[in-house]
PDB file of C-alpha atoms in Angstrom:
ATOM      1  CA  MET O   1      31.713 175.054  81.428  1.00 94.00           C
ATOM      2  CA  ILE O   2      30.469 171.965  83.706  1.00 96.00           C
ATOM      3  CA  THR O   3      30.034 168.094  82.955  1.00 98.00           C
ATOM      4  CA  VAL O   4      28.012 165.872  84.808  1.00 98.00           C
ATOM      5  CA  THR O   5      27.078 163.021  84.673  1.00 98.00           C
ATOM      6  CA  GLY O   6      24.605 160.077  85.945  1.00 97.00           C
ATOM      7  CA  THR O   7      24.791 156.189  86.365  1.00 97.00           C
ATOM      8  CA  PHE O   8      21.481 154.148  86.699  1.00 97.00           C
ATOM      9  CA  THR O   9      20.291 150.201  85.941  1.00 98.00           C
ATOM     10  CA  VAL O  10      16.210 150.359  85.660  1.00 98.00           C
ATOM     11  CA  LYS O  11      13.930 147.037  86.024  1.00 98.00           C
ATOM     12  CA  LYS O  12      14.704 144.639  83.259  1.00 97.00           C
ATOM     13  CA  ASN O  13      11.000 144.993  82.811  1.00 97.00           C
ATOM     14  CA  LYS O  14      11.225 148.588  82.180  1.00 98.00           C
ATOM     15  CA  ILE O  15      14.057 148.928  80.004  1.00 98.00           C
ATOM     16  CA  GLU O  16      12.102 150.161  76.395  1.00 97.00           C
ATOM     17  CA  GLU O  17      10.316 152.954  78.567  1.00 98.00           C
ATOM     18  CA  PHE O  18      13.008 154.632  80.324  1.00 98.00           C
ATOM     19  CA  GLN O  19      14.197 154.376  76.580  1.00 97.00           C
ATOM     20  CA  THR O  20      11.653 156.183  75.269  1.00 97.00           C
ATOM     21  CA  GLY O  21      11.712 158.593  78.979  1.00 98.00           C
ATOM     22  CA  THR O  22      15.425 159.435  77.912  1.00 98.00           C
ATOM     23  CA  LEU O  23      15.379 160.137  74.847  1.00 98.00           C
ATOM     24  CA  GLU O  24      12.509 162.544  75.737  1.00 98.00           C
ATOM     25  CA  LEU O  25      14.163 164.607  78.692  1.00 98.00           C
ATOM     26  CA  GLN O  26      17.529 164.277  76.679  1.00 98.00           C
ATOM     27  CA  ASN O  27      15.502 166.593  73.313  1.00 98.00           C
ATOM     28  CA  ALA O  28      13.369 168.506  75.632  1.00 98.00           C
ATOM     29  CA  SER O  29      16.436 169.586  77.501  1.00 98.00           C
ATOM     30  CA  LEU O  30      18.542 170.535  74.293  1.00 98.00           C
ATOM     31  CA  ASN O  31      16.074 171.826  72.444  1.00 98.00           C
ATOM     32  CA  THR O  32      14.356 174.289  75.369  1.00 97.00           C
ATOM     33  CA  ASP O  33      17.442 174.412  78.335  1.00 98.00           C
ATOM     34  CA  LYS O  34      18.890 177.892  78.639  1.00 98.00           C
ATOM     35  CA  GLY O  35      23.169 176.971  78.289  1.00 98.00           C
ATOM     36  CA  CYS O  36      22.518 173.141  77.495  1.00 98.00           C
ATOM     37  CA  ILE O  37      25.309 172.313  75.538  1.00 98.00           C
ATOM     38  CA  GLU O  38      25.471 169.113  75.263  1.00 98.00           C
ATOM     39  CA  TYR O  39      22.832 165.922  76.468  1.00 98.00           C
ATOM     40  CA  LYS O  40      23.298 162.543  75.515  1.00 98.00           C
ATOM     41  CA  PHE O  41      22.135 159.314  77.174  1.00 98.00           C
ATOM     42  CA  HIS O  42      24.023 156.120  76.869  1.00 98.00           C
ATOM     43  CA  GLN O  43      23.869 151.786  77.097  1.00 98.00           C
ATOM     44  CA  GLN O  44      26.012 149.785  78.340  1.00 97.00           C
ATOM     45  CA  GLN O  45      26.458 148.009  75.466  1.00 95.00           C
ATOM     46  CA  ASP O  46      26.541 144.022  77.513  1.00 94.00           C
ATOM     47  CA  ALA O  47      24.209 145.463  80.138  1.00 97.00           C
ATOM     48  CA  PRO O  48      21.221 147.493  78.768  1.00 97.00           C
ATOM     49  CA  GLU O  49      19.888 148.391  81.749  1.00 98.00           C
ATOM     50  CA  ASN O  50      22.353 150.260  83.044  1.00 98.00           C
ATOM     51  CA  PHE O  51      22.189 153.673  81.205  1.00 98.00           C
ATOM     52  CA  PHE O  52      24.320 156.644  81.471  1.00 98.00           C
ATOM     53  CA  VAL O  53      24.348 160.620  80.945  1.00 98.00           C
ATOM     54  CA  TYR O  54      27.027 162.457  80.052  1.00 98.00           C
ATOM     55  CA  GLU O  55      25.683 166.200  79.668  1.00 98.00           C
ATOM     56  CA  ILE O  56      28.223 169.719  79.538  1.00 98.00           C
ATOM     57  CA  TRP O  57      26.411 172.942  80.919  1.00 98.00           C
ATOM     58  CA  ASP O  58      27.798 176.073  80.649  1.00 97.00           C
ATOM     59  CA  GLU O  59      27.569 177.213  84.415  1.00 96.00           C
ATOM     60  CA  MET O  60      26.074 175.612  87.316  1.00 96.00           C
ATOM     61  CA  ALA O  61      22.934 177.815  87.595  1.00 97.00           C
ATOM     62  CA  SER O  62      21.619 177.183  83.802  1.00 98.00           C
ATOM     63  CA  LEU O  63      21.825 173.172  85.763  1.00 97.00           C
ATOM     64  CA  GLU O  64      19.924 174.321  88.320  1.00 97.00           C
ATOM     65  CA  LEU O  65      17.152 176.047  86.199  1.00 98.00           C
ATOM     66  CA  HIS O  66      17.009 172.252  83.677  1.00 98.00           C
ATOM     67  CA  GLY O  67      16.335 170.657  87.340  1.00 97.00           C
ATOM     68  CA  ALA O  68      13.448 172.287  88.193  1.00 97.00           C
ATOM     69  CA  SER O  69      12.138 171.771  84.729  1.00 98.00           C
ATOM     70  CA  GLN O  70       8.496 169.941  83.554  1.00 98.00           C
ATOM     71  CA  HIS O  71      11.038 167.585  82.207  1.00 98.00           C
ATOM     72  CA  PHE O  72      13.613 167.191  84.364  1.00 98.00           C
ATOM     73  CA  ASN O  73      10.508 166.249  87.360  1.00 98.00           C
ATOM     74  CA  LYS O  74       8.464 164.542  84.559  1.00 98.00           C
ATOM     75  CA  PHE O  75      11.995 162.417  84.217  1.00 98.00           C
ATOM     76  CA  SER O  76      12.031 161.947  87.757  1.00 96.00           C
ATOM     77  CA  LYS O  77       8.418 160.166  88.737  1.00 97.00           C
ATOM     78  CA  LEU O  78       9.699 157.627  85.986  1.00 97.00           C
ATOM     79  CA  LEU O  79      12.369 157.451  88.150  1.00 96.00           C
ATOM     80  CA  GLU O  80      11.150 156.345  91.445  1.00 96.00           C
ATOM     81  CA  GLY O  81      10.218 152.346  92.266  1.00 96.00           C
ATOM     82  CA  ASN O  82      11.664 150.997  88.766  1.00 98.00           C
ATOM     83  CA  LEU O  83      15.840 151.746  89.730  1.00 97.00           C
ATOM     84  CA  ASP O  84      18.026 148.413  89.948  1.00 96.00           C
ATOM     85  CA  LYS O  85      20.446 150.520  91.884  1.00 92.00           C
ATOM     86  CA  GLU O  86      19.924 154.230  92.219  1.00 90.00           C
ATOM     87  CA  LEU O  87      20.711 157.068  90.438  1.00 93.00           C
ATOM     88  CA  ASP O  88      24.829 158.106  90.897  1.00 96.00           C
ATOM     89  CA  ILE O  89      25.775 162.076  89.754  1.00 96.00           C
ATOM     90  CA  ARG O  90      28.353 163.454  89.392  1.00 97.00           C
ATOM     91  CA  ILE O  91      29.722 167.019  88.250  1.00 97.00           C
ATOM     92  CA  TYR O  92      33.130 166.729  86.928  1.00 98.00           C
ATOM     93  CA  ASN O  93      35.479 169.799  85.508  1.00 95.00           C
ATOM     94  CA  THR O  94      37.787 169.470  82.374  1.00 92.00           C
ATOM     95  CA  ILE O  95      41.674 168.778  82.417  1.00 90.00           C
TER      96      ILE O  95
ATOM     97  CA  MET L   1      30.264 154.590  67.307  1.00 94.00           C
ATOM     98  CA  ILE L   2      30.328 153.450  70.321  1.00 96.00           C
ATOM     99  CA  THR L   3      31.363 155.996  73.522  1.00 98.00           C
ATOM    100  CA  VAL L   4      34.101 153.962  76.371  1.00 98.00           C
ATOM    101  CA  THR L   5      33.749 155.832  80.234  1.00 98.00           C
ATOM    102  CA  GLY L   6      36.393 155.292  82.404  1.00 97.00           C
ATOM    103  CA  THR L   7      36.307 156.290  86.005  1.00 97.00           C
ATOM    104  CA  PHE L   8      39.416 155.951  88.425  1.00 97.00           C
ATOM    105  CA  THR L   9      40.476 157.156  91.696  1.00 98.00           C
ATOM    106  CA  VAL L  10      44.526 158.421  91.788  1.00 98.00           C
ATOM    107  CA  LYS L  11      46.349 158.105  94.940  1.00 98.00           C
ATOM    108  CA  LYS L  12      45.865 162.081  96.755  1.00 97.00           C
ATOM    109  CA  ASN L  13      49.975 163.014  95.475  1.00 97.00           C
ATOM    110  CA  LYS L  14      49.545 161.636  92.555  1.00 98.00           C
ATOM    111  CA  ILE L  15      46.724 164.241  91.117  1.00 98.00           C
ATOM    112  CA  GLU L  16      49.159 166.721  89.094  1.00 97.00           C
ATOM    113  CA  GLU L  17      51.893 163.800  87.871  1.00 97.00           C
ATOM    114  CA  PHE L  18      47.833 162.338  87.098  1.00 98.00           C
ATOM    115  CA  GLN L  19      46.674 166.114  85.045  1.00 97.00           C
ATOM    116  CA  THR L  20      50.018 165.928  82.811  1.00 97.00           C
ATOM    117  CA  GLY L  21      48.931 162.249  82.237  1.00 98.00           C
ATOM    118  CA  THR L  22      45.948 162.422  81.055  1.00 98.00           C
ATOM    119  CA  LEU L  23      46.512 165.675  79.172  1.00 98.00           C
ATOM    120  CA  GLU L  24      49.193 163.881  77.077  1.00 98.00           C
ATOM    121  CA  LEU L  25      46.920 160.660  76.581  1.00 98.00           C
ATOM    122  CA  GLN L  26      43.871 163.058  75.548  1.00 98.00           C
ATOM    123  CA  ASN L  27      46.203 164.968  72.639  1.00 98.00           C
ATOM    124  CA  ALA L  28      48.050 162.012  71.622  1.00 98.00           C
ATOM    125  CA  SER L  29      44.576 160.029  71.122  1.00 98.00           C
ATOM    126  CA  LEU L  30      43.136 162.618  69.265  1.00 98.00           C
ATOM    127  CA  ASN L  31      45.425 164.047  67.195  1.00 98.00           C
ATOM    128  CA  THR L  32      47.283 160.532  66.582  1.00 97.00           C
ATOM    129  CA  ASP L  33      44.424 157.098  66.789  1.00 98.00           C
ATOM    130  CA  LYS L  34      42.355 156.672  63.517  1.00 98.00           C
ATOM    131  CA  GLY L  35      38.496 156.984  64.647  1.00 98.00           C
ATOM    132  CA  CYS L  36      39.171 158.827  67.270  1.00 98.00           C
ATOM    133  CA  ILE L  37      35.926 161.202  67.336  1.00 98.00           C
ATOM    134  CA  GLU L  38      35.932 162.558  71.593  1.00 98.00           C
ATOM    135  CA  TYR L  39      38.304 161.911  73.780  1.00 98.00           C
ATOM    136  CA  LYS L  40      38.202 164.123  77.264  1.00 98.00           C
ATOM    137  CA  PHE L  41      39.604 163.591  80.060  1.00 98.00           C
ATOM    138  CA  HIS L  42      37.383 165.273  83.788  1.00 98.00           C
ATOM    139  CA  GLN L  43      38.289 165.319  87.194  1.00 98.00           C
ATOM    140  CA  GLN L  44      35.069 165.775  89.952  1.00 97.00           C
ATOM    141  CA  GLN L  45      35.294 169.031  91.261  1.00 95.00           C
ATOM    142  CA  ASP L  46      34.166 168.044  94.878  1.00 94.00           C
ATOM    143  CA  ALA L  47      37.275 165.005  94.525  1.00 97.00           C
ATOM    144  CA  PRO L  48      39.816 165.979  91.970  1.00 97.00           C
ATOM    145  CA  GLU L  49      41.141 161.738  92.794  1.00 98.00           C
ATOM    146  CA  ASN L  50      38.551 161.105  90.616  1.00 98.00           C
ATOM    147  CA  PHE L  51      38.653 161.030  87.260  1.00 98.00           C
ATOM    148  CA  PHE L  52      36.815 160.380  84.309  1.00 98.00           C
ATOM    149  CA  VAL L  53      37.088 159.790  80.820  1.00 98.00           C
ATOM    150  CA  TYR L  54      34.678 159.922  77.921  1.00 98.00           C
ATOM    151  CA  GLU L  55      35.538 158.997  74.288  1.00 98.00           C
ATOM    152  CA  ILE L  56      33.838 158.312  71.284  1.00 98.00           C
ATOM    153  CA  TRP L  57      35.184 155.511  68.773  1.00 98.00           C
ATOM    154  CA  ASP L  58      34.044 154.949  65.370  1.00 97.00           C
ATOM    155  CA  GLU L  59      34.213 151.525  65.466  1.00 96.00           C
ATOM    156  CA  MET L  60      35.893 148.928  67.787  1.00 96.00           C
ATOM    157  CA  ALA L  61      38.385 148.571  65.061  1.00 97.00           C
ATOM    158  CA  SER L  62      39.332 151.682  66.591  1.00 98.00           C
ATOM    159  CA  LEU L  63      40.052 151.413  69.947  1.00 97.00           C
ATOM    160  CA  GLU L  64      41.354 148.174  69.987  1.00 97.00           C
ATOM    161  CA  LEU L  65      44.634 150.118  68.026  1.00 98.00           C
ATOM    162  CA  HIS L  66      44.076 152.701  70.835  1.00 98.00           C
ATOM    163  CA  GLY L  67      44.177 150.840  72.636  1.00 97.00           C
ATOM    164  CA  ALA L  68      48.041 149.086  71.757  1.00 97.00           C
ATOM    165  CA  SER L  69      49.142 152.367  70.997  1.00 98.00           C
ATOM    166  CA  GLN L  70      52.926 153.001  72.737  1.00 98.00           C
ATOM    167  CA  HIS L  71      49.897 155.720  74.511  1.00 98.00           C
ATOM    168  CA  PHE L  72      48.014 154.216  75.854  1.00 98.00           C
ATOM    169  CA  ASN L  73      50.807 151.933  77.093  1.00 98.00           C
ATOM    170  CA  LYS L  74      52.883 154.877  78.768  1.00 98.00           C
ATOM    171  CA  PHE L  75      49.596 156.093  80.649  1.00 98.00           C
ATOM    172  CA  SER L  76      48.837 151.959  81.130  1.00 96.00           C
ATOM    173  CA  LYS L  77      52.352 152.023  83.383  1.00 97.00           C
ATOM    174  CA  LEU L  78      51.104 155.549  85.279  1.00 97.00           C
ATOM    175  CA  LEU L  79      47.661 153.634  86.480  1.00 96.00           C
ATOM    176  CA  GLU L  80      50.219 150.592  88.128  1.00 96.00           C
ATOM    177  CA  GLY L  81      50.732 151.647  91.441  1.00 96.00           C
ATOM    178  CA  ASN L  82      49.317 154.784  91.781  1.00 98.00           C
ATOM    179  CA  LEU L  83      45.335 153.711  92.055  1.00 97.00           C
ATOM    180  CA  ASP L  84      43.489 153.512  94.989  1.00 96.00           C
ATOM    181  CA  LYS L  85      40.655 152.716  92.938  1.00 92.00           C
ATOM    182  CA  GLU L  86      40.380 150.691  90.114  1.00 90.00           C
ATOM    183  CA  LEU L  87      39.709 151.540  86.932  1.00 93.00           C
ATOM    184  CA  ASP L  88      36.653 150.748  85.502  1.00 96.00           C
ATOM    185  CA  ILE L  89      35.967 150.855  82.134  1.00 96.00           C
ATOM    186  CA  ARG L  90      32.197 150.318  80.371  1.00 97.00           C
ATOM    187  CA  ILE L  91      31.351 150.140  76.974  1.00 97.00           C
ATOM    188  CA  TYR L  92      28.006 152.718  75.097  1.00 98.00           C
ATOM    189  CA  ASN L  93      25.732 152.222  72.654  1.00 95.00           C
ATOM    190  CA  THR L  94      23.791 155.969  72.910  1.00 92.00           C
ATOM    191  CA  ILE L  95      19.676 155.163  72.314  1.00 90.00           C
TER     192      ILE L  95
END
């Protein structure tokens, strides 16, 4: 199992658009991606332009398939030009 | 419900000590803290000195009680003088 986290900061006039877009990606990933165990987006309480995603995958191959999926590519397009702080992706192992 | 994340970087000669210390805190929090729904430590795959914790609490009051607990204070002492990058704590809401 691998855990993936992602943090990014969106332009303040885009927050609502990302609330919709993140939920779309979240649902599509959980419902259609093989090996997707957890996929949960969050917004920082005191800074709603800061988004965070916590994902758990059964193996790396599943994550790679996800990266090539239509729903992930759609979200990647939404990110383009709409970020104030770049996407920071990290891959973890649980201890 | 609230989600809390924490990231920190330990001195490279302290990694093992933190593997033990984080598991101790994780187990004590999950087993004894009221309202602790999730408490999971991770190490970054390509940089094991980078630790990440993902916590879910039923409400802020439970998190505050946790912050005053013996096991949390014990871990705070372990952090002192052993970090290469300060603890970055963020509080999130799920979307």
